[in-house]
Short mmCIF file of N, CA and C in Angstrom, two decimals:
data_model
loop_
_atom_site.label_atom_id
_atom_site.label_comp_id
_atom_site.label_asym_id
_atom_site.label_seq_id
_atom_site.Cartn_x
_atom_site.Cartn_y
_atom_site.Cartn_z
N UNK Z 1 0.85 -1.17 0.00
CA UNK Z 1 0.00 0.00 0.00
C UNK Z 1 0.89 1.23 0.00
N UNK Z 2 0.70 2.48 -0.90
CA UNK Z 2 1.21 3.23 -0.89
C UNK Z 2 1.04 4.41 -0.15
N UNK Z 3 1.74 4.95 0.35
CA UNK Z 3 1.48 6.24 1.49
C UNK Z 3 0.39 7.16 1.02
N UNK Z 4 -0.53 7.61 1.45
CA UNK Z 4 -0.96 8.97 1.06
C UNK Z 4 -0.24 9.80 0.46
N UNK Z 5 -0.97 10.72 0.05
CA UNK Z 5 -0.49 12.45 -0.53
C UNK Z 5 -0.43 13.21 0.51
N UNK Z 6 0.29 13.88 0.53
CA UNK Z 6 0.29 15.19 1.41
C UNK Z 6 -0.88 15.92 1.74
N UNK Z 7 -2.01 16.18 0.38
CA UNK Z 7 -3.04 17.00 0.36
C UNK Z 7 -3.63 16.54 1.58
N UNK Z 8 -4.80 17.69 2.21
CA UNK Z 8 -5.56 17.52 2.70
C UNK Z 8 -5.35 17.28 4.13
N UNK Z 9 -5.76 16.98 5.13
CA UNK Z 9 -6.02 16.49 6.52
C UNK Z 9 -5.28 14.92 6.98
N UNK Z 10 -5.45 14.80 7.67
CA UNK Z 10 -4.57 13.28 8.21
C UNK Z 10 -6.14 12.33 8.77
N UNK Z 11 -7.05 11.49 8.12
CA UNK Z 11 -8.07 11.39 8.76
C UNK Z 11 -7.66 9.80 9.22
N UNK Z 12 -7.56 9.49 10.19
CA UNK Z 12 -7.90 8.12 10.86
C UNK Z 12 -8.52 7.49 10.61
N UNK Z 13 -9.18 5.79 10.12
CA UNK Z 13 -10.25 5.83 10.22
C UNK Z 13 -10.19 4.53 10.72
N UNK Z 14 -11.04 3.79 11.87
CA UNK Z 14 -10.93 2.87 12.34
C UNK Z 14 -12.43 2.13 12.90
N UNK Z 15 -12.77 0.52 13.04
CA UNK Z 15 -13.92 0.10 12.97
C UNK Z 15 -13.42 -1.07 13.99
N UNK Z 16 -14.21 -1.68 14.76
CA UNK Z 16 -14.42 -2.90 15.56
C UNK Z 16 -14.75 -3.72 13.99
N UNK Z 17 -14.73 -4.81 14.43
CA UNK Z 17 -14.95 -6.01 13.59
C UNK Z 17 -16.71 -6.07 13.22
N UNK Z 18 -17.31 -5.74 14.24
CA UNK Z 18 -19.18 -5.65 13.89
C UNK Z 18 -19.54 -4.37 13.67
N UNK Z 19 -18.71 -3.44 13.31
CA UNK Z 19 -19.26 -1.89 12.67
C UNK Z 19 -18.34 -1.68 11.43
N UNK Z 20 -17.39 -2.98 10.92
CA UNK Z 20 -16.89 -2.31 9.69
C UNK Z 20 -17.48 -2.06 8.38
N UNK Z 21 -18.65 -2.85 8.43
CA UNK Z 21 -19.42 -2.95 7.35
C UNK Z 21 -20.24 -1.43 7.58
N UNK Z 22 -20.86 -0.79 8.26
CA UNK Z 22 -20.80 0.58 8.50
C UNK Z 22 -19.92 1.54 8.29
N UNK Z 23 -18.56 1.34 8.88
CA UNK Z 23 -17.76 2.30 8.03
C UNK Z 23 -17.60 1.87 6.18
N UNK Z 24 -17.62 1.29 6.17
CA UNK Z 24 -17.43 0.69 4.58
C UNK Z 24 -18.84 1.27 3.97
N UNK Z 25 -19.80 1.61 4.31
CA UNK Z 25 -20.84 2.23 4.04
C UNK Z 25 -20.89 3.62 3.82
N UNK Z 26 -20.79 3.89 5.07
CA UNK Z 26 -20.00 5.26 5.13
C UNK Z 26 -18.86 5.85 4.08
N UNK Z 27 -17.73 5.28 4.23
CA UNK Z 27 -16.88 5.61 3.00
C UNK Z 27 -17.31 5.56 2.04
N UNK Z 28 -18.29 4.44 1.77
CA UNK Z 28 -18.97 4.48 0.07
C UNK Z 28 -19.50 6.13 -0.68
N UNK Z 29 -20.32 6.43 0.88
CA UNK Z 29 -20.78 7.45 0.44
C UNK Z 29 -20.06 8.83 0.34
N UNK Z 30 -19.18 9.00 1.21
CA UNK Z 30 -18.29 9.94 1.17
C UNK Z 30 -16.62 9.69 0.71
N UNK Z 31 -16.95 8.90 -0.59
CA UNK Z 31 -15.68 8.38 -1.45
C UNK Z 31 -14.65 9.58 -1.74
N UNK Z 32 -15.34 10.69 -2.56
CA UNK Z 32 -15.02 11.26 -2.80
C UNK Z 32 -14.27 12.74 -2.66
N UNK Z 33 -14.95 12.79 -1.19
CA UNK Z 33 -14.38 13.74 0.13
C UNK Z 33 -13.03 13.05 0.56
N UNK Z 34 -13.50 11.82 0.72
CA UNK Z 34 -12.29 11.44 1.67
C UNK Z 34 -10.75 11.37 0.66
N UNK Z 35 -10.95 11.45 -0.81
CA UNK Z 35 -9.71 11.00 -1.46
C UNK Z 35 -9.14 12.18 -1.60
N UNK Z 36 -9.83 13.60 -0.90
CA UNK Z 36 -8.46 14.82 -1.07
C UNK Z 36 -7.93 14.66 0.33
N UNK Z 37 -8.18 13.83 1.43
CA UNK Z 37 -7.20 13.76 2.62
C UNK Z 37 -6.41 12.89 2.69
N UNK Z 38 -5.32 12.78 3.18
CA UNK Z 38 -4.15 11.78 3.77
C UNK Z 38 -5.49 10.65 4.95
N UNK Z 39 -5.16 9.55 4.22
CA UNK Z 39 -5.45 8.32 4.91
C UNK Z 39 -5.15 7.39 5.59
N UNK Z 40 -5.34 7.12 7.15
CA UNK Z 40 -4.89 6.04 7.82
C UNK Z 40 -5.58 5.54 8.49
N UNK Z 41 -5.27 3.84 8.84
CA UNK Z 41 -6.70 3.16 9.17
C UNK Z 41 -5.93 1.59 9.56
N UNK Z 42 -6.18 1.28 10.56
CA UNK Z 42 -6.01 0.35 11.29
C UNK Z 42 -5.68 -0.84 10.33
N UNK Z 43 -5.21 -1.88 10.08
CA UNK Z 43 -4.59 -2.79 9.14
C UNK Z 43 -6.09 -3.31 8.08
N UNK Z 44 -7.08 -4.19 9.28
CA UNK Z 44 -8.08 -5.01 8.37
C UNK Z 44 -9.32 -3.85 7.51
N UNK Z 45 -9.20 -3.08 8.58
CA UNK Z 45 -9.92 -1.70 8.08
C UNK Z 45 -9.46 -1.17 6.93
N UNK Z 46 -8.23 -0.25 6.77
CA UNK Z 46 -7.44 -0.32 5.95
C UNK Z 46 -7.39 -1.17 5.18
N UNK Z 47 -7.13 -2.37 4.64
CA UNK Z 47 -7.24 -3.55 3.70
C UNK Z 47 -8.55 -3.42 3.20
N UNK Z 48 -9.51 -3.26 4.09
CA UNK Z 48 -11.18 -3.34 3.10
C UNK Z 48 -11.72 -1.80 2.85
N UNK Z 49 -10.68 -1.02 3.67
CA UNK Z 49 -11.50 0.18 2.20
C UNK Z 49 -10.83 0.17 1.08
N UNK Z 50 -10.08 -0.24 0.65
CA UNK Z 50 -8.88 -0.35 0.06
C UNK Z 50 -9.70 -1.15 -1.08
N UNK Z 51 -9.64 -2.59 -0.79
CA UNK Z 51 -10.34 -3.15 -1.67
C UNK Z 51 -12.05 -2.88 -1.77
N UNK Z 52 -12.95 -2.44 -0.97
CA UNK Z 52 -14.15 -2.75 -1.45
C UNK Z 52 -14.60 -0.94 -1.91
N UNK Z 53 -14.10 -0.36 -1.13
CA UNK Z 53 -14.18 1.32 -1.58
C UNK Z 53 -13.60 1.90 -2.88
N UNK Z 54 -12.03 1.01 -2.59
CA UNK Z 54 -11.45 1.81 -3.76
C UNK Z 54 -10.56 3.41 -3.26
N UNK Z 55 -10.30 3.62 -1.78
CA UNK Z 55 -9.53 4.40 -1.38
C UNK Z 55 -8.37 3.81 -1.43
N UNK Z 56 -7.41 4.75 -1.45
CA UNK Z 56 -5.45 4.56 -1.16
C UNK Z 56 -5.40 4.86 0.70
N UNK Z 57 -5.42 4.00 1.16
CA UNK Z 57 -5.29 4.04 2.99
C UNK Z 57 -3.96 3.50 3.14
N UNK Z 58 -3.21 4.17 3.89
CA UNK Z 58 -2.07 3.74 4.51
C UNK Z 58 -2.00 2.88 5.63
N UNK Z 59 -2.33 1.46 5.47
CA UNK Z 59 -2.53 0.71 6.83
C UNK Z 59 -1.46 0.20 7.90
N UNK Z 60 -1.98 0.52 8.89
CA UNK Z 60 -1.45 0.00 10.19
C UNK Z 60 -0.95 -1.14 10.64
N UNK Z 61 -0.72 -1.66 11.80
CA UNK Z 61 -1.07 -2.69 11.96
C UNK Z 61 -2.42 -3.62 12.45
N UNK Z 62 -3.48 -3.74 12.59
CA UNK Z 62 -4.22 -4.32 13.07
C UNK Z 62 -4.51 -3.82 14.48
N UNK Z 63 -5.50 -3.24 15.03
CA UNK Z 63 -5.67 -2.71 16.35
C UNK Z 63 -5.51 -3.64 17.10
N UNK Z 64 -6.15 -4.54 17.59
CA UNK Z 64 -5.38 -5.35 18.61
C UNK Z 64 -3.46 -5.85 18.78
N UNK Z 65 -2.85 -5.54 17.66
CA UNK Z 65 -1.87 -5.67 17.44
C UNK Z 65 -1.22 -4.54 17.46
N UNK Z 66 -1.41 -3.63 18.08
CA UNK Z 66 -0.35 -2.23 18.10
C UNK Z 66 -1.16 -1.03 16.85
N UNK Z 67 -2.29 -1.33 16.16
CA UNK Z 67 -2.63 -0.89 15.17
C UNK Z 67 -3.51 0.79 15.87
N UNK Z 68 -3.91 0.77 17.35
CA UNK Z 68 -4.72 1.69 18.04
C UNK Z 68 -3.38 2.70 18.55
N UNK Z 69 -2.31 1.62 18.76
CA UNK Z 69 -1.44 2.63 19.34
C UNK Z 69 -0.37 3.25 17.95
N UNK Z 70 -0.67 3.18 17.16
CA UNK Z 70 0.51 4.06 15.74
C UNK Z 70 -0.51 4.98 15.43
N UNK Z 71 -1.80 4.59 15.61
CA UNK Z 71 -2.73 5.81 15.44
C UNK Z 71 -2.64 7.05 16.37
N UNK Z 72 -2.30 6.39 17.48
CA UNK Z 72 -2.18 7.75 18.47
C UNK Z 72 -0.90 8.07 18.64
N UNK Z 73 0.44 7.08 17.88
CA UNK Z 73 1.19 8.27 17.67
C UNK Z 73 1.53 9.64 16.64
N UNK Z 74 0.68 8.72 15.98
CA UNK Z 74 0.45 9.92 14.55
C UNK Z 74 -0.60 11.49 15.77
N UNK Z 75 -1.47 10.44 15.97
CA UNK Z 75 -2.25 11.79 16.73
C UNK Z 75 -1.22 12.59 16.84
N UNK Z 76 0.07 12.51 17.89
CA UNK Z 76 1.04 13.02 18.80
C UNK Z 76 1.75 13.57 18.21
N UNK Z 77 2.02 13.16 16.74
CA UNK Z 77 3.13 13.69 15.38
C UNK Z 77 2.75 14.13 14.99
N UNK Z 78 1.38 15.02 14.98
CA UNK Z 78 0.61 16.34 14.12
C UNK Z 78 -0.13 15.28 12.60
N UNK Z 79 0.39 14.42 12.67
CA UNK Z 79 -0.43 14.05 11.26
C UNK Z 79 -1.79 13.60 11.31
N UNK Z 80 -2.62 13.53 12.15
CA UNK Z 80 -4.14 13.17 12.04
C UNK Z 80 -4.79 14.40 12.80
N UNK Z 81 -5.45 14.81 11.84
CA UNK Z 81 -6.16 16.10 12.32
C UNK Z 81 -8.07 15.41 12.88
N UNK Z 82 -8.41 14.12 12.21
CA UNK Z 82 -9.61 13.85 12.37
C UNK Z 82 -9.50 12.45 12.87
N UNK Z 83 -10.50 11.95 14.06
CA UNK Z 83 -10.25 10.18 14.17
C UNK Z 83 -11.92 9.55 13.71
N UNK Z 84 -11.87 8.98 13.07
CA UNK Z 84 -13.27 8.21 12.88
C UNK Z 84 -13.28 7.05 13.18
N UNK Z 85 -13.80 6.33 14.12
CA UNK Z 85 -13.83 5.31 15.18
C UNK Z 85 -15.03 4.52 15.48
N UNK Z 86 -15.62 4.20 14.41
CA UNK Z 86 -16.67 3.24 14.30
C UNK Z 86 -16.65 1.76 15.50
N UNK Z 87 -17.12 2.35 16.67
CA UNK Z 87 -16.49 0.86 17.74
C UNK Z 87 -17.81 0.28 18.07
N UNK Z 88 -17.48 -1.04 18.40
CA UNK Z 88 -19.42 -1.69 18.96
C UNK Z 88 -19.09 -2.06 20.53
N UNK Z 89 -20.13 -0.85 21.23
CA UNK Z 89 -20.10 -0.67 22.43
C UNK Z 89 -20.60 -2.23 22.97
N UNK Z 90 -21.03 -2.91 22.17
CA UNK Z 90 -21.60 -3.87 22.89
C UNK Z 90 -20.94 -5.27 23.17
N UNK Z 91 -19.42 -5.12 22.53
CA UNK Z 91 -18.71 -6.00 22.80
C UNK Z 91 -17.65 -6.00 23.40
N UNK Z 92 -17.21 -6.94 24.22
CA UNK Z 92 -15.59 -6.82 25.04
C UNK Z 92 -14.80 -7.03 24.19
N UNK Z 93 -13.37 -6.12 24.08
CA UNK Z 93 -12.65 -6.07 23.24
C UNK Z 93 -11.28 -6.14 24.32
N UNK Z 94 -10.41 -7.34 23.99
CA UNK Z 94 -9.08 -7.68 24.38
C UNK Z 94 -8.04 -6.62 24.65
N UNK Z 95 -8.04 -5.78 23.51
CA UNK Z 95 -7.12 -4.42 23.74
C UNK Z 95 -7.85 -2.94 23.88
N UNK Z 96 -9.16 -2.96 24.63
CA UNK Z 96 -9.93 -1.88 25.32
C UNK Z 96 -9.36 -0.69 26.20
N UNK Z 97 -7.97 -1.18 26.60
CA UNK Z 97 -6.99 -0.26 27.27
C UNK Z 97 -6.28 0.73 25.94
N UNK Z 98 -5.85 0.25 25.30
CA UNK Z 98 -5.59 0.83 24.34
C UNK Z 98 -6.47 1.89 23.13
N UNK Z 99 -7.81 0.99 23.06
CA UNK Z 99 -8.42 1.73 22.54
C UNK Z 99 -9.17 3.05 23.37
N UNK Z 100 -9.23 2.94 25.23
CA UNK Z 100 -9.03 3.68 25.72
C UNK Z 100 -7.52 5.00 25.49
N UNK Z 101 -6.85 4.29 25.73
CA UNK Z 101 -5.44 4.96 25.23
C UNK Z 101 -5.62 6.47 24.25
N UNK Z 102 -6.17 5.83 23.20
CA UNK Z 102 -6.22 6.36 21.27
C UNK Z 102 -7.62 7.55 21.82
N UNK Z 103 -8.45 7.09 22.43
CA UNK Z 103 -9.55 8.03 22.36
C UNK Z 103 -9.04 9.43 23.81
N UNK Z 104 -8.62 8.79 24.43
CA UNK Z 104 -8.38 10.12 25.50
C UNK Z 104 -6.59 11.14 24.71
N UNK Z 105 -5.69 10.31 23.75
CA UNK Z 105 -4.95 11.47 22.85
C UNK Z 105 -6.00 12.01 22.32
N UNK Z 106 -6.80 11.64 21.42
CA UNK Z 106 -7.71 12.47 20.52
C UNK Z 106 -8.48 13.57 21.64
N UNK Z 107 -8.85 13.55 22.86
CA UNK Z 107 -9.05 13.91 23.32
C UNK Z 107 -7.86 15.17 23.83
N UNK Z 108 -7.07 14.91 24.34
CA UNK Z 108 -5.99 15.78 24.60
C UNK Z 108 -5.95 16.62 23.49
N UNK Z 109 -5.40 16.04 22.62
CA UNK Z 109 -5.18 16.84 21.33
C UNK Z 109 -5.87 17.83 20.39
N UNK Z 110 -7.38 17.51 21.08
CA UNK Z 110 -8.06 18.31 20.19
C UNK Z 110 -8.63 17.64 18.68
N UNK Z 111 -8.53 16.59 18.86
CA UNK Z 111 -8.62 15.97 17.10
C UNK Z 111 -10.54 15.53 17.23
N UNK Z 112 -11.21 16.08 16.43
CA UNK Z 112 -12.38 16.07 16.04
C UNK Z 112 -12.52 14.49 16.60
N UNK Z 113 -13.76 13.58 16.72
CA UNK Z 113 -14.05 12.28 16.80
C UNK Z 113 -15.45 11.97 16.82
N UNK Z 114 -15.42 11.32 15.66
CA UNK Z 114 -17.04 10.26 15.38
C UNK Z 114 -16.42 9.34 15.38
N UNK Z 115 -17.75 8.55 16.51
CA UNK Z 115 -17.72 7.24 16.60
C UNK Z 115 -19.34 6.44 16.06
N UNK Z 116 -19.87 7.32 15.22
CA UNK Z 116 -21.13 6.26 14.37
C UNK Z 116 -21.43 7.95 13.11
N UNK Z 117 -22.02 7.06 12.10
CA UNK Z 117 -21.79 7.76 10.92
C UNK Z 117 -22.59 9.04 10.51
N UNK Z 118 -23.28 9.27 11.84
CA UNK Z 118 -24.02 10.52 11.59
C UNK Z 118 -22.99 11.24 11.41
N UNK Z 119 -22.69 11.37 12.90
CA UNK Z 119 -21.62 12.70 13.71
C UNK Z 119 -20.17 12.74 12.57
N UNK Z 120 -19.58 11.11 11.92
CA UNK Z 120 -18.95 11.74 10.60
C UNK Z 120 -19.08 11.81 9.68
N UNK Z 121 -20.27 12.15 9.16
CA UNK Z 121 -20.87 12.88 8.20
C UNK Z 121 -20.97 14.42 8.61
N UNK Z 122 -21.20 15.22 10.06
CA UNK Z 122 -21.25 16.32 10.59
C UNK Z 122 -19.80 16.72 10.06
N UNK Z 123 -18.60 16.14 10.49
CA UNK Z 123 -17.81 16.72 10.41
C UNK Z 123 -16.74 16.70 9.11
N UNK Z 124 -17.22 15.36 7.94
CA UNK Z 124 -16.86 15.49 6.54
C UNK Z 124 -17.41 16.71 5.91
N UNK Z 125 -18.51 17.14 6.36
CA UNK Z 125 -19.55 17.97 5.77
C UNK Z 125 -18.84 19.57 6.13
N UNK Z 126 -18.30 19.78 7.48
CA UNK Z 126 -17.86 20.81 7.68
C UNK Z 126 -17.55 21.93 7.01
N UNK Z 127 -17.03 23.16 7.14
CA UNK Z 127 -16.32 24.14 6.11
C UNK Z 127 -14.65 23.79 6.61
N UNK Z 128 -14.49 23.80 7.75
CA UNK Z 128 -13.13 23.23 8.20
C UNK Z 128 -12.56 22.57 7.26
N UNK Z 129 -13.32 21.10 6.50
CA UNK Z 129 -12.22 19.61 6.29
C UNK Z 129 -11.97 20.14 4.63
N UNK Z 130 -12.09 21.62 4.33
CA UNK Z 130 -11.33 21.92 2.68
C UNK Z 130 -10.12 21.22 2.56
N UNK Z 131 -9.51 20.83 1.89
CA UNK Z 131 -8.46 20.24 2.19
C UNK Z 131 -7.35 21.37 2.21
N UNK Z 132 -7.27 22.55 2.00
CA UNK Z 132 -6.43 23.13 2.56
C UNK Z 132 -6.81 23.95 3.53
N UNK Z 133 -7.57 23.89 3.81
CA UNK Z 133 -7.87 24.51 5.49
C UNK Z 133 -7.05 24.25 6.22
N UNK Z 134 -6.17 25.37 7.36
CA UNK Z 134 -5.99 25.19 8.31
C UNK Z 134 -5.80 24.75 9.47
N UNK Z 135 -6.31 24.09 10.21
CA UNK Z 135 -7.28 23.70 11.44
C UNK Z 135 -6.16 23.75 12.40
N UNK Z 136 -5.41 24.25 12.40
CA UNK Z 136 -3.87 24.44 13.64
C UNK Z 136 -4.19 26.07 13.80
N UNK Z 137 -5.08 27.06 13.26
CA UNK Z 137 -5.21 28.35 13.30
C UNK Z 137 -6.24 28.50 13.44
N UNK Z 138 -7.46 27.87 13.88
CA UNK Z 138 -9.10 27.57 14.31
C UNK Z 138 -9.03 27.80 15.43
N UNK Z 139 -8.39 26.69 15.93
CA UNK Z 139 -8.72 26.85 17.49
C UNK Z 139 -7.64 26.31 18.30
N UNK Z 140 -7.69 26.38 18.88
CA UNK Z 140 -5.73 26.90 20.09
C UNK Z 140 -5.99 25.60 20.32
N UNK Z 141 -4.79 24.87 20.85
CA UNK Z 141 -4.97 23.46 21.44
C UNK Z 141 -4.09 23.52 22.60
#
């Protein structure tokens, strides 16, 4: 898989195993937004927008495998300005510390976060996510 482009935003995008078919939905519909931002996305996530979308995602490793924590060091390295985090509250998840971990950087940091496809649709939709917008001169962190 080849790295992103520079253009645009750093967007995260990451799914539990029973909401990927939701994000994969989601991306369907906002194909075309998402291909002026820099893309990254957890390994299996990554692998199926890849193939069933048709985005260029720079994948990770696999969230249970260190894949939650390269996301939040990117958080930490300025390169993800947005996290989209499609998770299913209704299941126990093995590396829940971690995915704790990833959501309280995004938190620190200031980085926008949907976790079901309304709220990122709110914020694809934005005037903010132009792809050359700003967003380090919006609002102080």
């Amino acid at each position: 898989m080849s790295t992103p482009t520079t253009a645009g935003h750093g967007i995260a995008l990451v799914a539990h195993d029973g909401r990927k078919s939701d994000l994969r939905d989601w991306a369907r519909t906002n194909r075309h937004s998402l291909t002026q931002h820099r893309l990254y996305a957890t390994g299996t996530t990554g692998r199926m927008l890849n193939a069933q979308v048709g985005l260029t995602v720079h994948c990770l490793h696999s969230g249970p495998l260190g894949g939650d924590q390269q996301i939040g060091a990117r958080i930490v390295e300025g390169d993800i300005d947005m996290l989209i985090f499609f998770w299913d509250p209704l299941t126990n998840h093995p590396h829940t510390s971690d995915v704790q971990a990833l959501q309280r950087l995004a938190t620190l940091r200031n980085i926008p976060t949907a976790y079901n496809a309304r709220t990122a649709q709110y914020l694809m939709t934005s005037p903010l996510m132009k792809p050359n917008h700003d967003t380090t001169t919006t609002v102080p962190t």
